[in-house]
């Protein structure tokens, strides 16, 4: 018995409808299979790097600071092979055999050993990003007084290290953002960022730097000053790591009621034998006087060259200190006494630059890749 034409048409319609319903399910399965090819890896990430002279901090967008390690690299001098990076390399400082050199490839806030810095950036990017399909977009903070040649070296190193796109941000701008200041308002804010290699002093308003000064006197110079003081007063030679430990334990630039002391082990210059001495926090004030005075001069210079309207805002809002060097006891009190402006140390001062760099990752679409602006007249701010 033959089916009527109407019945045949009804069957065809039902088949077409069922086929249309099944199609999305098939496409969904295809997408799942494609995603499975990447093993759950993220396609790309945006990361911010505080490429400091003493410490490297890496901020991953959406995660925060994921890595904080010393910027030290251990190299086999016979083969030029990188052996260790970060904490493990720092433990080798002053303790290596003849064929191994533990070096710090960044000096005074800029790259001093390009190839070693390149390998170090590669290592930190790989550790921070893990399994990725596309290379990350990277934002690196730089000192405000950096030259065009030094700026280009940072860009080239980041690109060769595997960055998809590289952006630069000035350290005082990143520090202000990380300290929670509203730098985009028509109000003056003053930041003193004391890092390991450089000290950046800047006045910011409307999202830019109005007046700034960068000096290559910071944490490393503090260590050198302590080494010189101990050698001059006690005839004892101590190393960089010992000086840094003394600075962190009892470092002070201002008088306080409670005097702290620490035992220091070194080598007697005259006898050549080990010697133990005791140093007090009051002696640190004398030991650190020279580098601290240079930083105070930079702060006063920036204040003298700040427009009067912005200076009124700074008197009202005060000065904000960031960076590891700002943690020396009494540094905020000393600046407040010298300038007459209330001064405070930012919360989590060591990480402020990295946090500010990370927050700036949310606005990458508004920035140009590469140099921050090589055509700007830096001399007007220095």
Coordinates of C-alpha atoms in Angstrom, one line a residue:
X1 CA 0.0 0.0 0.0
X2 CA 1.5 3.3 -1.0
X3 CA 1.8 6.2 1.4
X4 CA -0.1 9.4 0.6
X5 CA 2.1 12.4 -0.5
X6 CA 1.0 14.3 2.6
X7 CA 2.4 11.5 4.9
X8 CA 5.7 11.4 3.0
X9 CA 6.2 15.1 3.4
X10 CA 5.4 14.9 7.1
X11 CA 8.1 12.2 7.6
X12 CA 10.7 14.4 5.7
X13 CA 9.9 17.4 7.9
X14 CA 10.3 15.4 11.1
X15 CA 13.7 14.1 9.8
X16 CA 14.9 17.6 9.0
X17 CA 13.9 19.0 12.4
X18 CA 15.6 16.1 14.3
X19 CA 18.8 16.7 12.2
X20 CA 18.8 20.4 13.1
X21 CA 18.5 19.6 16.8
X22 CA 21.5 17.2 16.7
X23 CA 23.8 19.6 14.8
X24 CA 24.7 21.9 17.8
X25 CA 25.5 18.8 19.9
X26 CA 28.0 17.7 17.3
X27 CA 29.6 21.1 17.1
X28 CA 29.9 21.3 20.9
X29 CA 31.7 17.9 20.9
X30 CA 34.1 19.2 18.3
X31 CA 35.0 22.3 20.4
X32 CA 35.7 20.1 23.4
X33 CA 38.0 17.9 21.4
X34 CA 39.9 21.0 20.1
X35 CA 40.3 22.3 23.6
X36 CA 41.5 18.9 24.7
X37 CA 44.4 19.2 22.3
X38 CA 46.0 21.9 24.5
X39 CA 45.8 19.8 27.7
X40 CA 44.1 22.6 29.6
X41 CA 46.9 25.1 28.8
X42 CA 46.0 28.8 28.8
X43 CA 46.3 30.4 25.4
X44 CA 48.1 33.5 26.7
X45 CA 48.7 35.6 29.8
X46 CA 49.6 39.2 30.7
X47 CA 52.4 39.5 33.3
X48 CA 54.1 42.4 35.0
X49 CA 57.8 42.2 35.9
X50 CA 59.5 44.4 38.5
X51 CA 63.0 43.9 37.1
X52 CA 64.9 45.2 40.2
X53 CA 68.6 45.3 40.8
X54 CA 68.3 43.2 44.0
X55 CA 65.0 41.4 43.5
X56 CA 62.7 40.4 40.7
X57 CA 59.0 40.2 41.3
X58 CA 56.5 38.8 38.8
X59 CA 52.8 39.6 38.8
X60 CA 50.4 37.5 36.8
X61 CA 47.1 39.1 35.8
X62 CA 44.3 37.6 37.8
X63 CA 46.6 35.9 40.3
X64 CA 48.8 38.6 41.8
X65 CA 52.4 38.3 42.7
X66 CA 53.4 34.7 42.0
X67 CA 57.2 35.0 42.2
X68 CA 59.7 37.0 44.2
X69 CA 63.4 36.0 43.9
X70 CA 66.8 37.6 44.0
X71 CA 68.1 38.8 40.6
X72 CA 71.2 36.6 40.9
X73 CA 72.5 34.1 38.3
X74 CA 75.2 31.5 38.8
X75 CA 77.3 30.8 35.6
X76 CA 79.9 28.1 34.8
X77 CA 82.7 30.3 33.4
X78 CA 84.2 27.4 31.4
X79 CA 81.1 26.7 29.3
X80 CA 79.1 30.0 29.9
X81 CA 76.2 27.8 31.0
X82 CA 73.6 29.1 33.4
X83 CA 73.6 26.8 36.5
X84 CA 71.2 28.4 39.0
X85 CA 68.9 31.5 39.1
X86 CA 67.3 33.3 42.0
X87 CA 67.5 32.1 45.6
X88 CA 69.8 29.1 44.8
X89 CA 72.2 31.4 43.0
X90 CA 72.1 34.0 45.8
X91 CA 73.3 31.3 48.3
X92 CA 76.4 30.9 46.2
X93 CA 77.5 34.6 46.4
X94 CA 81.0 34.7 47.9
X95 CA 81.1 30.9 48.2
X96 CA 81.8 29.7 44.6
X97 CA 84.8 27.7 43.3
X98 CA 87.0 29.1 40.5
X99 CA 84.9 27.9 37.6
X100 CA 81.5 29.2 38.9
X101 CA 80.6 32.9 39.2
X102 CA 77.5 34.2 41.0
X103 CA 76.7 37.5 39.3
X104 CA 74.0 40.2 39.5
X105 CA 73.3 41.1 35.8
X106 CA 71.4 44.3 36.7
X107 CA 73.4 47.2 38.2
X108 CA 72.0 50.6 39.2
X109 CA 68.6 49.7 37.8
X110 CA 69.7 48.9 34.3
X111 CA 71.1 45.9 32.4
X112 CA 74.9 45.4 32.8
X113 CA 75.1 41.9 31.3
X114 CA 72.7 41.5 28.5
X115 CA 72.9 37.7 27.7
X116 CA 72.7 36.8 31.4
X117 CA 69.7 39.1 31.9
X118 CA 68.0 37.5 28.9
X119 CA 68.4 34.0 30.3
X120 CA 67.1 35.2 33.7
X121 CA 64.0 36.8 32.2
X122 CA 63.3 33.6 30.2
X123 CA 63.6 31.6 33.4
X124 CA 61.2 33.8 35.3
X125 CA 58.6 34.0 32.5
X126 CA 58.6 30.2 32.1
X127 CA 58.2 29.7 35.9
X128 CA 55.4 32.3 36.1
X129 CA 53.4 31.3 33.1
X130 CA 53.9 27.5 32.9
X131 CA 52.2 25.7 30.1
X132 CA 51.1 28.3 27.5
X133 CA 50.2 28.1 23.8
X134 CA 50.9 31.8 22.9
X135 CA 53.7 33.8 24.5
X136 CA 52.6 36.4 27.2
X137 CA 52.3 40.1 27.0
X138 CA 54.8 41.6 29.3
X139 CA 55.0 44.9 31.2
X140 CA 58.3 45.9 32.7
X141 CA 59.0 48.8 35.0
X142 CA 62.1 51.0 34.5
X143 CA 63.7 53.9 36.4
X144 CA 62.5 57.3 35.4
X145 CA 66.1 58.5 34.6
X146 CA 66.8 55.6 32.2
X147 CA 68.5 56.5 28.8
X148 CA 67.1 55.5 25.4
X149 CA 69.9 53.0 24.9
X150 CA 69.2 51.4 28.3
X151 CA 65.5 51.4 27.5
X152 CA 66.0 49.6 24.2
X153 CA 68.1 47.0 25.9
X154 CA 65.2 46.1 28.2
X155 CA 62.8 45.9 25.3
X156 CA 65.2 43.7 23.2
X157 CA 65.8 41.4 26.2
X158 CA 62.1 40.9 26.9
X159 CA 61.3 40.2 23.2
X160 CA 64.2 37.7 22.9
X161 CA 63.1 36.1 26.1
X162 CA 59.7 35.2 24.5
X163 CA 57.4 38.1 25.2
X164 CA 54.6 38.5 22.6
X165 CA 54.4 42.2 23.2
X166 CA 56.5 44.4 25.6
X167 CA 55.3 47.5 27.4
X168 CA 57.3 49.8 29.8
X169 CA 56.2 51.8 32.8
X170 CA 58.2 54.2 34.9
X171 CA 58.9 53.0 38.5
X172 CA 57.5 56.0 40.3
X173 CA 54.2 55.7 38.4
X174 CA 54.0 52.0 39.2
X175 CA 54.9 52.6 42.8
X176 CA 52.2 55.3 43.2
X177 CA 49.5 53.0 41.7
X178 CA 50.7 50.1 43.9
X179 CA 50.5 52.4 47.0
X180 CA 46.9 53.1 46.2
X181 CA 47.3 56.7 45.0
X182 CA 44.9 58.2 42.5
X183 CA 47.5 59.5 40.0
X184 CA 44.9 60.3 37.3
X185 CA 43.1 63.0 39.4
X186 CA 44.1 66.7 39.0
X187 CA 46.0 66.5 42.3
X188 CA 49.7 66.4 43.0
X189 CA 51.1 63.2 44.6
X190 CA 54.8 62.8 45.6
X191 CA 56.5 59.4 45.7
X192 CA 60.0 58.4 46.9
X193 CA 60.8 54.9 45.7
X194 CA 64.1 53.5 47.2
X195 CA 64.9 50.2 45.5
X196 CA 68.1 48.2 45.3
X197 CA 69.9 50.1 42.5
X198 CA 68.1 53.4 42.1
X199 CA 66.0 55.9 44.0
X200 CA 63.2 57.6 42.1
X201 CA 61.6 60.8 43.4
X202 CA 58.7 62.1 41.5
X203 CA 55.6 64.3 41.6
X204 CA 52.7 62.9 39.6
X205 CA 49.4 64.4 38.4
X206 CA 46.8 63.6 35.8
X207 CA 48.4 60.2 35.1
X208 CA 51.9 61.5 34.3
X209 CA 55.2 62.6 35.9
X210 CA 55.5 66.3 36.4
X211 CA 58.9 66.5 38.0
X212 CA 61.2 63.6 38.8
X213 CA 64.8 62.8 39.6
X214 CA 66.5 59.4 39.6
X215 CA 69.7 58.8 41.4
X216 CA 71.8 55.6 41.4
X217 CA 72.0 55.6 45.2
X218 CA 69.8 53.0 47.0
X219 CA 70.0 49.7 48.8
X220 CA 73.3 48.6 47.2
X221 CA 75.0 51.8 48.2
X222 CA 73.7 51.3 51.8
X223 CA 75.4 47.9 51.8
X224 CA 78.7 49.4 50.5
X225 CA 78.5 52.1 53.1
X226 CA 78.2 49.6 55.9
X227 CA 81.2 47.6 54.5
X228 CA 83.3 50.7 54.5
X229 CA 82.3 51.8 58.0
X230 CA 83.1 48.4 59.5
X231 CA 86.4 48.3 57.7
X232 CA 87.3 51.9 58.8
X233 CA 86.2 51.6 62.4
X234 CA 86.9 48.0 63.3
X235 CA 89.5 47.0 60.7
X236 CA 87.3 44.0 59.8
X237 CA 86.3 43.0 56.3
X238 CA 82.8 41.7 55.7
X239 CA 80.9 40.6 52.6
X240 CA 77.9 42.0 50.7
X241 CA 75.5 39.4 52.2
X242 CA 76.6 40.1 55.7
X243 CA 76.2 43.9 55.2
X244 CA 72.8 43.3 53.8
X245 CA 71.8 41.2 56.7
X246 CA 73.0 43.9 59.2
X247 CA 71.1 46.5 57.2
X248 CA 67.8 44.5 57.5
X249 CA 68.2 43.7 61.1
X250 CA 69.4 47.0 62.7
X251 CA 69.5 49.5 59.8
X252 CA 68.5 53.0 61.0
X253 CA 68.7 56.6 59.9
X254 CA 67.0 58.3 62.8
X255 CA 67.5 58.2 66.6
X256 CA 65.2 55.9 68.6
X257 CA 65.0 55.0 72.3
X258 CA 65.7 51.3 72.0
X259 CA 69.1 50.4 70.8
X260 CA 69.5 47.1 68.9
X261 CA 72.8 45.2 68.5
X262 CA 74.0 42.4 66.2
X263 CA 77.1 40.3 66.1
X264 CA 79.0 40.5 62.8
X265 CA 81.6 38.0 61.6
X266 CA 84.4 39.0 59.3
X267 CA 88.1 38.8 58.7
X268 CA 90.6 41.0 60.6
X269 CA 92.6 43.1 58.1
X270 CA 95.8 43.1 60.1
X271 CA 95.9 39.5 61.4
X272 CA 94.0 37.8 58.5
X273 CA 92.0 35.8 61.1
X274 CA 88.3 35.5 61.7
X275 CA 86.9 38.1 64.1
X276 CA 83.5 38.8 65.7
X277 CA 82.4 42.3 66.5
X278 CA 79.2 43.9 67.9
X279 CA 77.5 46.7 66.0
X280 CA 74.6 48.9 67.3
X281 CA 71.8 50.5 65.5
X282 CA 73.1 54.0 66.5
X283 CA 76.3 53.2 64.6
X284 CA 74.1 52.6 61.5
X285 CA 73.1 56.2 61.5
X286 CA 76.7 57.3 61.1
X287 CA 77.5 54.5 58.6
X288 CA 74.5 55.4 56.3
X289 CA 74.9 59.2 56.6
X290 CA 76.5 59.7 53.1
X291 CA 74.0 57.8 50.9
X292 CA 71.0 59.0 52.9
X293 CA 72.1 62.7 52.5
X294 CA 72.3 62.2 48.7
X295 CA 68.7 60.9 48.7
X296 CA 67.5 63.8 50.8
X297 CA 69.2 66.2 48.3
X298 CA 67.1 64.6 45.5
X299 CA 63.9 64.9 47.5
X300 CA 64.6 68.6 48.2
X301 CA 65.5 69.2 44.5
X302 CA 62.2 67.8 43.3
X303 CA 60.3 69.9 45.9
X304 CA 62.1 73.0 44.8
X305 CA 61.1 72.4 41.2
X306 CA 57.5 71.5 41.8
X307 CA 54.8 74.0 40.6
X308 CA 53.3 75.9 43.6
X309 CA 49.7 74.5 43.0
X310 CA 50.9 70.9 43.1
X311 CA 53.1 71.7 46.1
X312 CA 50.0 72.8 48.0
X313 CA 48.5 69.4 47.3
X314 CA 51.6 67.6 48.5
X315 CA 51.5 69.6 51.7
X316 CA 48.0 68.4 52.2
X317 CA 48.4 64.7 51.1
X318 CA 52.0 64.2 52.2
X319 CA 54.9 62.1 50.7
X320 CA 54.6 58.4 50.2
X321 CA 57.7 56.2 50.4
X322 CA 58.0 52.8 48.7
X323 CA 60.7 50.2 48.1
X324 CA 62.8 48.1 50.4
X325 CA 65.1 51.1 51.3
X326 CA 62.1 53.0 52.9
X327 CA 61.9 50.3 55.6
X328 CA 65.1 51.6 57.3
X329 CA 64.0 52.8 60.7
X330 CA 63.1 56.5 60.8
X331 CA 63.5 57.3 57.1
X332 CA 60.0 58.7 56.9
X333 CA 60.6 60.7 60.1
X334 CA 63.9 62.1 58.7
X335 CA 62.3 63.2 55.4
X336 CA 59.4 64.8 57.4
X337 CA 61.9 66.7 59.6
X338 CA 64.0 67.9 56.7
X339 CA 61.1 69.0 54.4
X340 CA 58.4 69.9 56.8
X341 CA 56.0 67.6 54.9
X342 CA 54.3 64.7 56.6
X343 CA 55.7 61.4 55.2
X344 CA 54.5 57.8 55.5
X345 CA 55.7 54.4 54.3
X346 CA 53.3 52.6 52.0
X347 CA 51.7 49.4 53.0
X348 CA 53.7 46.4 51.6
X349 CA 56.3 48.9 50.4
X350 CA 58.6 46.2 48.9
X351 CA 55.9 45.0 46.5
X352 CA 54.3 48.4 45.5
X353 CA 56.1 48.6 42.2
X354 CA 55.2 45.1 41.2
X355 CA 51.5 45.6 42.3
X356 CA 51.3 48.8 40.4
X357 CA 52.8 47.2 37.3
X358 CA 50.2 44.4 37.6
X359 CA 47.3 46.7 37.9
X360 CA 48.4 48.6 34.8
X361 CA 47.9 45.3 32.9
X362 CA 44.2 46.0 32.9
X363 CA 44.7 48.9 30.6
X364 CA 47.1 47.5 28.0
X365 CA 44.8 48.3 25.2
X366 CA 45.3 52.0 25.9
X367 CA 49.1 51.7 25.7
X368 CA 51.5 51.6 22.8
X369 CA 53.9 48.6 22.5
X370 CA 57.5 49.3 23.1
X371 CA 59.1 52.5 24.5
X372 CA 57.0 54.6 26.9
X373 CA 57.8 57.7 24.9
X374 CA 61.3 58.3 23.7
X375 CA 60.4 61.7 22.3
X376 CA 59.5 63.2 25.6
X377 CA 61.8 65.7 27.0
X378 CA 63.3 64.0 30.0
X379 CA 65.7 66.8 30.7
X380 CA 62.9 69.0 31.7
X381 CA 62.3 66.7 34.7
X382 CA 65.9 66.0 35.7

